[in-house]
Coordinates of C-alpha atoms and ligand atoms in Angstrom, one line a residue:
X183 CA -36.6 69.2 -5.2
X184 CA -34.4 65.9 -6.3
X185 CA -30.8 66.4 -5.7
X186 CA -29.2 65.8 -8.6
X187 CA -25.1 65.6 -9.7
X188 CA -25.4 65.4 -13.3
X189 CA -22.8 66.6 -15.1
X190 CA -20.4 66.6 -11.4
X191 CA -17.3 64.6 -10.9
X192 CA -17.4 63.1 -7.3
X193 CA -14.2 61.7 -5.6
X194 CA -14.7 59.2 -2.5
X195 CA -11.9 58.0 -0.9
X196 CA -12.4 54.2 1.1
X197 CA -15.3 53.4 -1.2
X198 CA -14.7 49.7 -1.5
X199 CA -16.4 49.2 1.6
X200 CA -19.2 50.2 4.6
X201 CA -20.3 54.0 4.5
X202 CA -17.7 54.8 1.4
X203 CA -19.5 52.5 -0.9
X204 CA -22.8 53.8 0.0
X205 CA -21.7 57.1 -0.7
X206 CA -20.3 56.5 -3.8
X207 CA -23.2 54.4 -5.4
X208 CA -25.8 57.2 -4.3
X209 CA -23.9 59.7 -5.9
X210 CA -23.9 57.8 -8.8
X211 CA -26.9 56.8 -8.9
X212 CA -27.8 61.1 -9.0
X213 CA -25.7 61.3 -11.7
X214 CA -22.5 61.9 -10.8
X215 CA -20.0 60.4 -12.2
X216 CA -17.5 59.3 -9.4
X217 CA -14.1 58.0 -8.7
X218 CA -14.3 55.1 -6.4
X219 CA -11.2 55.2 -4.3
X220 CA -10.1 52.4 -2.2
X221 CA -6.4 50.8 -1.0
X222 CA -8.1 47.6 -0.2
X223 CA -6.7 46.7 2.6
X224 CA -7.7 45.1 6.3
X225 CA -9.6 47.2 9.0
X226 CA -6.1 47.8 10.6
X227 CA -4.8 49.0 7.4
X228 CA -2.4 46.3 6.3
X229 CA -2.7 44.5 2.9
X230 CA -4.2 46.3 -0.4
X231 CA -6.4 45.2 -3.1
X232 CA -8.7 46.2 -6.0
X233 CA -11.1 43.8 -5.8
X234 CA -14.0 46.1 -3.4
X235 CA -13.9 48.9 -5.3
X236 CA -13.9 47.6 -8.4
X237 CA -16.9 45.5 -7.5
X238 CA -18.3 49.2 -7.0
X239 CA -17.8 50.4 -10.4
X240 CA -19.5 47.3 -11.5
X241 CA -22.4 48.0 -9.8
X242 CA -22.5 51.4 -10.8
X243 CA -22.5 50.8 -14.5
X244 CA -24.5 48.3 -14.4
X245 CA -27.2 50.7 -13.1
X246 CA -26.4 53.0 -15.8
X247 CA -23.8 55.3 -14.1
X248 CA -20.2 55.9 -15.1
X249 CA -17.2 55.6 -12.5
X250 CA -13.4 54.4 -12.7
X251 CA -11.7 52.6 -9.3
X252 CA -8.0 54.3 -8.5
X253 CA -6.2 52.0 -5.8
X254 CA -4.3 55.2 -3.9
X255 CA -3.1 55.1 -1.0
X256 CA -4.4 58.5 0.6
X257 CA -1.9 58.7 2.8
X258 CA 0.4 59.1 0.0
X259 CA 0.5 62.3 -1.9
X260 CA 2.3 61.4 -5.2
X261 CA -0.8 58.3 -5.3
X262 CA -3.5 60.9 -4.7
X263 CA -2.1 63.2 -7.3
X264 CA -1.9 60.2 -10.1
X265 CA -5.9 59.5 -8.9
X266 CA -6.7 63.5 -9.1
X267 CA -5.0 63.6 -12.4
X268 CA -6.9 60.7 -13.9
X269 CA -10.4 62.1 -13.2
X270 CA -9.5 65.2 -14.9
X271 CA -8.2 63.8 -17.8
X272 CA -10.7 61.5 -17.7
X273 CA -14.1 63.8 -16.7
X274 CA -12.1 67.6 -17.0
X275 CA -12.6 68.3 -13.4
X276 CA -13.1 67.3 -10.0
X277 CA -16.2 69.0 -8.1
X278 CA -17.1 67.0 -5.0
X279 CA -14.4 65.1 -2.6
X280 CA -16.0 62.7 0.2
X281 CA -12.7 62.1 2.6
X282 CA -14.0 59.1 3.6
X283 CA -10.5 56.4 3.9
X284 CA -9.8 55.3 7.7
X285 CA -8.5 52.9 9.6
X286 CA -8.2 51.8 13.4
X287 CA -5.7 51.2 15.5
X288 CA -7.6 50.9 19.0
X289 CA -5.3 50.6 21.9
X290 CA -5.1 52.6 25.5
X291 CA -3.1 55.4 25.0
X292 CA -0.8 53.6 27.8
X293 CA -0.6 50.3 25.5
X294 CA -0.6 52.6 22.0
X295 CA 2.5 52.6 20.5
X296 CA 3.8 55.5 18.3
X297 CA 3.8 53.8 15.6
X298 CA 0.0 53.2 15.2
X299 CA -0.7 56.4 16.6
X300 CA 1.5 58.2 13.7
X301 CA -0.1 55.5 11.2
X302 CA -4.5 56.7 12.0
X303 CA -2.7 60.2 11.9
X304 CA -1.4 59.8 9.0
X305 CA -4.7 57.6 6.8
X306 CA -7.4 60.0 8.3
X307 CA -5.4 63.5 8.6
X308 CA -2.8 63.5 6.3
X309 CA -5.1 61.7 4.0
X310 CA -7.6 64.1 3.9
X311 CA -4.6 66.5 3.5
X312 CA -3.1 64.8 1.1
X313 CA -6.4 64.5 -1.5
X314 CA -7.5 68.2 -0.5
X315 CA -4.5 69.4 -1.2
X316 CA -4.7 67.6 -4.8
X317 CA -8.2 69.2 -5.8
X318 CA -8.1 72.4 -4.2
X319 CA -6.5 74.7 -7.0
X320 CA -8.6 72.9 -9.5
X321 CA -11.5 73.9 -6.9
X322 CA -10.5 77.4 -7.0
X323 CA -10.1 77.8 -10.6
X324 CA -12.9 76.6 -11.6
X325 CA -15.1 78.2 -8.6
X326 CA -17.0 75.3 -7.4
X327 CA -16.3 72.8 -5.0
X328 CA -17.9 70.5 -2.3
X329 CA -15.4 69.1 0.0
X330 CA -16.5 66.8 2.7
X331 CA -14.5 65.7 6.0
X332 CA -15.6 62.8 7.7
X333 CA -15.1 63.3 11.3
X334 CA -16.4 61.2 14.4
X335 CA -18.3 61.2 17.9
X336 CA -14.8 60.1 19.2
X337 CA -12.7 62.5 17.9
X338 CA -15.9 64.9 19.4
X339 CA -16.4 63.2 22.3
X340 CA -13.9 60.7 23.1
X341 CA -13.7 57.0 23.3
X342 CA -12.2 54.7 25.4
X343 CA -9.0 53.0 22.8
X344 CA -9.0 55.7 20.6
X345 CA -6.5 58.3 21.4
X346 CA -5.4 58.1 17.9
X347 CA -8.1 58.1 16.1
X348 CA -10.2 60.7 18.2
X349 CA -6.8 63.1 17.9
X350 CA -7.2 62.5 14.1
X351 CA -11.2 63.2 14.0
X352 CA -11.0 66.1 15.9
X353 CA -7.9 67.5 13.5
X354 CA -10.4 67.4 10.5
X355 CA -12.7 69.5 11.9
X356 CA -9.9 72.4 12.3
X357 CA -9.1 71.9 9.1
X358 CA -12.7 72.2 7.8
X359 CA -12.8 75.8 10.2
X360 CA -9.6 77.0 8.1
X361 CA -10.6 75.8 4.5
X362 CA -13.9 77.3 4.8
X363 CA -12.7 80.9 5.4
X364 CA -10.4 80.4 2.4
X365 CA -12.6 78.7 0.3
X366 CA -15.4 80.8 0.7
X367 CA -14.6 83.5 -2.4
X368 CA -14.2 80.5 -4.9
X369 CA -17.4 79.3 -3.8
X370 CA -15.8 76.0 -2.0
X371 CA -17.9 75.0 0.9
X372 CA -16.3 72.3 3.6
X373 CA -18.6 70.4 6.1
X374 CA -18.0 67.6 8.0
X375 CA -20.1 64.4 8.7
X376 CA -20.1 62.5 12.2
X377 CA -21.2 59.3 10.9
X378 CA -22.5 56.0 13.0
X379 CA -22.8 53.0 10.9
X380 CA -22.5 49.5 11.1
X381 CA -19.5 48.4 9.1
X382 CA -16.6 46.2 8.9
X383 CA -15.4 48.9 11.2
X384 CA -17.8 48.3 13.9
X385 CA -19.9 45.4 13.5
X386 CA -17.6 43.4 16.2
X387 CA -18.2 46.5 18.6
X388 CA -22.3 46.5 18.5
X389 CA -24.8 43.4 19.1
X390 CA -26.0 42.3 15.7
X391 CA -29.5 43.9 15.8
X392 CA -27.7 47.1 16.2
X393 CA -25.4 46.7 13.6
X394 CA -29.0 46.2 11.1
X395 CA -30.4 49.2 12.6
X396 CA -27.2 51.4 11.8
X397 CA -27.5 51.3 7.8
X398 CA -24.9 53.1 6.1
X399 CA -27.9 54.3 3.9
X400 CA -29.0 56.4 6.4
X401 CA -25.9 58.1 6.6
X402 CA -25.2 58.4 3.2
X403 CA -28.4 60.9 3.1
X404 CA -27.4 62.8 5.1
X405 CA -23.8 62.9 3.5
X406 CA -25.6 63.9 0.4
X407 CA -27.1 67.1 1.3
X408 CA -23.0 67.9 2.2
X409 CA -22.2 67.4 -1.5
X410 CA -24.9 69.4 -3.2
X411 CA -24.7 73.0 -4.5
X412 CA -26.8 74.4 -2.1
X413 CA -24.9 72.7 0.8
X414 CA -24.4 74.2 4.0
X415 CA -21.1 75.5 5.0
X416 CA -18.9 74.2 8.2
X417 CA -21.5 72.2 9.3
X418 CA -20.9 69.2 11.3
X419 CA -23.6 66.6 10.6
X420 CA -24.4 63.7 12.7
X421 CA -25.8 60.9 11.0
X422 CA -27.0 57.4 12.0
X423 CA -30.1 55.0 12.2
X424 CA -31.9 57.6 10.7
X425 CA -31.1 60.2 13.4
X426 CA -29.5 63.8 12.0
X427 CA -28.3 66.6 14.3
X428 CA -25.3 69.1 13.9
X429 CA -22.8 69.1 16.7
X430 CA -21.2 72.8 16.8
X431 CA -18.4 74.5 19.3
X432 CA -19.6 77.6 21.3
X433 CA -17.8 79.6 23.7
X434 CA -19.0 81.2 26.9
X435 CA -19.2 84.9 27.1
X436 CA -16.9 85.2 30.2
X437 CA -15.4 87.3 32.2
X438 CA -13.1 90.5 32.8
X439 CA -10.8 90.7 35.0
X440 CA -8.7 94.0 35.8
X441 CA -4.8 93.7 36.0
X442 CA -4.9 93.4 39.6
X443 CA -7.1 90.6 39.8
X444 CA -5.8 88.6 37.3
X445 CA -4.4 85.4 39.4
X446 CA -5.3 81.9 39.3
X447 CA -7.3 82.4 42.7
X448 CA -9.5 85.1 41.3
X449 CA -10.2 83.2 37.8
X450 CA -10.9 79.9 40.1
X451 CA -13.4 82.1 42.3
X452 CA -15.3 83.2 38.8
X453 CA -15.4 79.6 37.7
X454 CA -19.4 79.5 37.9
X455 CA -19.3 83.0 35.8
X456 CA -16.9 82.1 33.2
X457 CA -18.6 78.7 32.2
X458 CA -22.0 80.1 32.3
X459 CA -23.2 79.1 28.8
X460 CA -26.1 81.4 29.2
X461 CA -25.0 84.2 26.7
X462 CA -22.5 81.2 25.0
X463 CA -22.2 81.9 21.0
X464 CA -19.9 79.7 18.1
X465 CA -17.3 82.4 16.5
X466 CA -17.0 82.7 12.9
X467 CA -13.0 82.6 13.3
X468 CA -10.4 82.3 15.8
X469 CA -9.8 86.3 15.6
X470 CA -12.9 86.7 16.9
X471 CA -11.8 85.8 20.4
X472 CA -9.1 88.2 20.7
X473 CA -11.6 90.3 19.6
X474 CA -13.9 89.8 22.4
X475 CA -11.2 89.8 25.2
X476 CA -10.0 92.8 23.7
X477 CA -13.3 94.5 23.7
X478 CA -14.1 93.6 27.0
X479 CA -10.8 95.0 28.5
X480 CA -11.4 98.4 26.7
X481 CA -14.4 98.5 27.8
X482 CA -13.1 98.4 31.3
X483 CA -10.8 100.9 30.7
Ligands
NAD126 N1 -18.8 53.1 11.0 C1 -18.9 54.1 11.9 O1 -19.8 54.0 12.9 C2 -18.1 55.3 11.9 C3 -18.2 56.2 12.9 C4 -17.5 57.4 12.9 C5 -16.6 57.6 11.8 N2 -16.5 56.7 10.8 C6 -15.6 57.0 9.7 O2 -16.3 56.8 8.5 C7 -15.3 56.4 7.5 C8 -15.7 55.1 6.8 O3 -15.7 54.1 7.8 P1 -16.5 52.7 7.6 O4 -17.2 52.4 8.9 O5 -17.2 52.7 6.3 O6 -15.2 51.7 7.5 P2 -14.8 50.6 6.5 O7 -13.6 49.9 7.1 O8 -16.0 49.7 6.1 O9 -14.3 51.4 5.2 C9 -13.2 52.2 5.2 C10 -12.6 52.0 3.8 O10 -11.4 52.8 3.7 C11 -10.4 52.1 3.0 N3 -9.1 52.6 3.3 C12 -8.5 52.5 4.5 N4 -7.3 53.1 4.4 C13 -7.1 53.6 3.2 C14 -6.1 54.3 2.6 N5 -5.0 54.6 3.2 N6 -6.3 54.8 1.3 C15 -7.5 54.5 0.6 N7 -8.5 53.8 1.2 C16 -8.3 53.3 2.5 C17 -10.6 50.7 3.4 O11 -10.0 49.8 2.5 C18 -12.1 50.6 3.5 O12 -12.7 50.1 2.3 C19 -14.0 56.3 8.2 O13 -13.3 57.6 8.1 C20 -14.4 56.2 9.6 O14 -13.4 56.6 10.5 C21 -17.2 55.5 10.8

């Protein structure tokens, strides 16, 4: 069946350019009418302008689909708030958000200073933060919402340069594990997408031919399925080239160890038995550890 956003307010933030702007004109082009979001400014984050997303909300109406540019800065709450406001007052509600804004500061962590560490911090968490934050009581009141985080292989995975920026990533994805629980009575589902795309972002990091192969198209379908009422929940979806998988956190089953054993020597001798991934599950929430440590100790008993 056709996914379909008619009669759905969409909010994607950094959609002047690359993945954003794919996002945002799909949704719109399924009916959604969508808030294109976008500071403007360099890859680094310096400078601001209107002109890219506006560009965007041209090309959506002329295609038929309705959508207003807001200029906010995510990383600023009071901005997010003004762009929150004017959708409702605007469209009466806000049912999907794409966290999509980011910058880079690449460095070695040796060669980082604080300052641009504290800056990606601040654009991809606090931003994400900050425009959550802004739609999720609207969210809950109304019962419905489609929140997506946009997360990365380096936060995942690492990358050389990207302390910052992986720190930031990875933070999303805690935040996703969180909101879901407490979203999950107001019917508010939160996934996250691990795009790879070439963009403005990446196109000096990847031969040319690569950069062609990596459409943001590609990812934006997969970002789709995210937004739509029968999306999954906490799901981490990889997207590019036309390549989807789910990346997902499991933890071994372990060990036990009775009071009397329990010294670094003994845990280093069990090494082999307590990273054996054999029986390895993901836990629905961070109780559910205790839970099992618990468990196995009484067991012992
Ligand atoms: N391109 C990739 O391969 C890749 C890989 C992993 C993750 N990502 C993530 O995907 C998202 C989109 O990246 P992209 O590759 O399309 O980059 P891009 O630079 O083409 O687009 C990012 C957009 O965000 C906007 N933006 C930056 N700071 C902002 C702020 N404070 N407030 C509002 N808008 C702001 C920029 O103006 C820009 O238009 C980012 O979160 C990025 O970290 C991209």
């Amino acid at each position: 069946m056709t996914i379909r956003f008619d009669n759905k307010v969409a909010i994607v933030t950094g959609a002047g350019n690359g993945l954003g702007r794919a996002h945002a004109l799909e949704l719109a082009a399924r009916g959604a009418k969508v808030v294109v979001n976008d500071l403007g400014g360099a890859r680094d984050g310096s400078g601001q302008s209107s002109q890219a997303s506006e560009e965007v909300v041209a090309l959506i109406k002329a295609n038929g689909g309705d959508a207003i540019s807001h200029g906010a800065n995510v990383a600023n709450f009071d901005e997010v708030q003004d762009m929150v406001d004017t959708a409702v007052s605007r469209w009466g509600k806000v049912d999907i958000l794409v966290n999509n804004a980011g910058i880079l500061r690449d460095k070695s962590f040796s060669k980082m200073s604080l300052e641009d560490f504290k800056l990606v911090m601040d654009v991809h968490l606090m931003g994400s933060v900050n425009c959550t934050k802004a739609v999720w009581d609207l969210m809950r009141e109304q019962n419905y919402g489609r929140i997506v985080m946009t997360t990365s292989s380096s936060g995942m995975y690492g990358n050389f340069g990207q302390s910052n920026y992986g720190a930031a990533k990875m933070a999303l994805v805690g935040l996703m594990n969180t909101l879901v629980l407490e979203g999950a009575k107001h019917n508010i589902k939160v996934n996250a997408l691990a795009p790879t795309a070439g963009t403005r972002m990446t196109e000096d990091l990847m031969p040319e031919q690569m950069v062609k192969i990596l459409a943001p198209e590609a990812v934006t379908a997969g970002l789709i399925t995210l937004c739509d009422e029968d999306a999954p929940n906490r799901t981490i979806l990889c997207a590019g080239a036309g390549g989807y998988a789910t990346a997902n956190m499991f933890e071994t089953e372990g060990i036990f160890l009775p009071i009397a054993e329990q010294t670094p020597e003994a845990v280093r001798e069990q090494w082999a038995q307590l990273t054996n991934q054999e029986q390895q599950c993901a836990l629905e929430a961070g109780v559910k550890q205790s839970e099992k440590f618990v468990m196995k100790a009484m067991a012992a008993l």
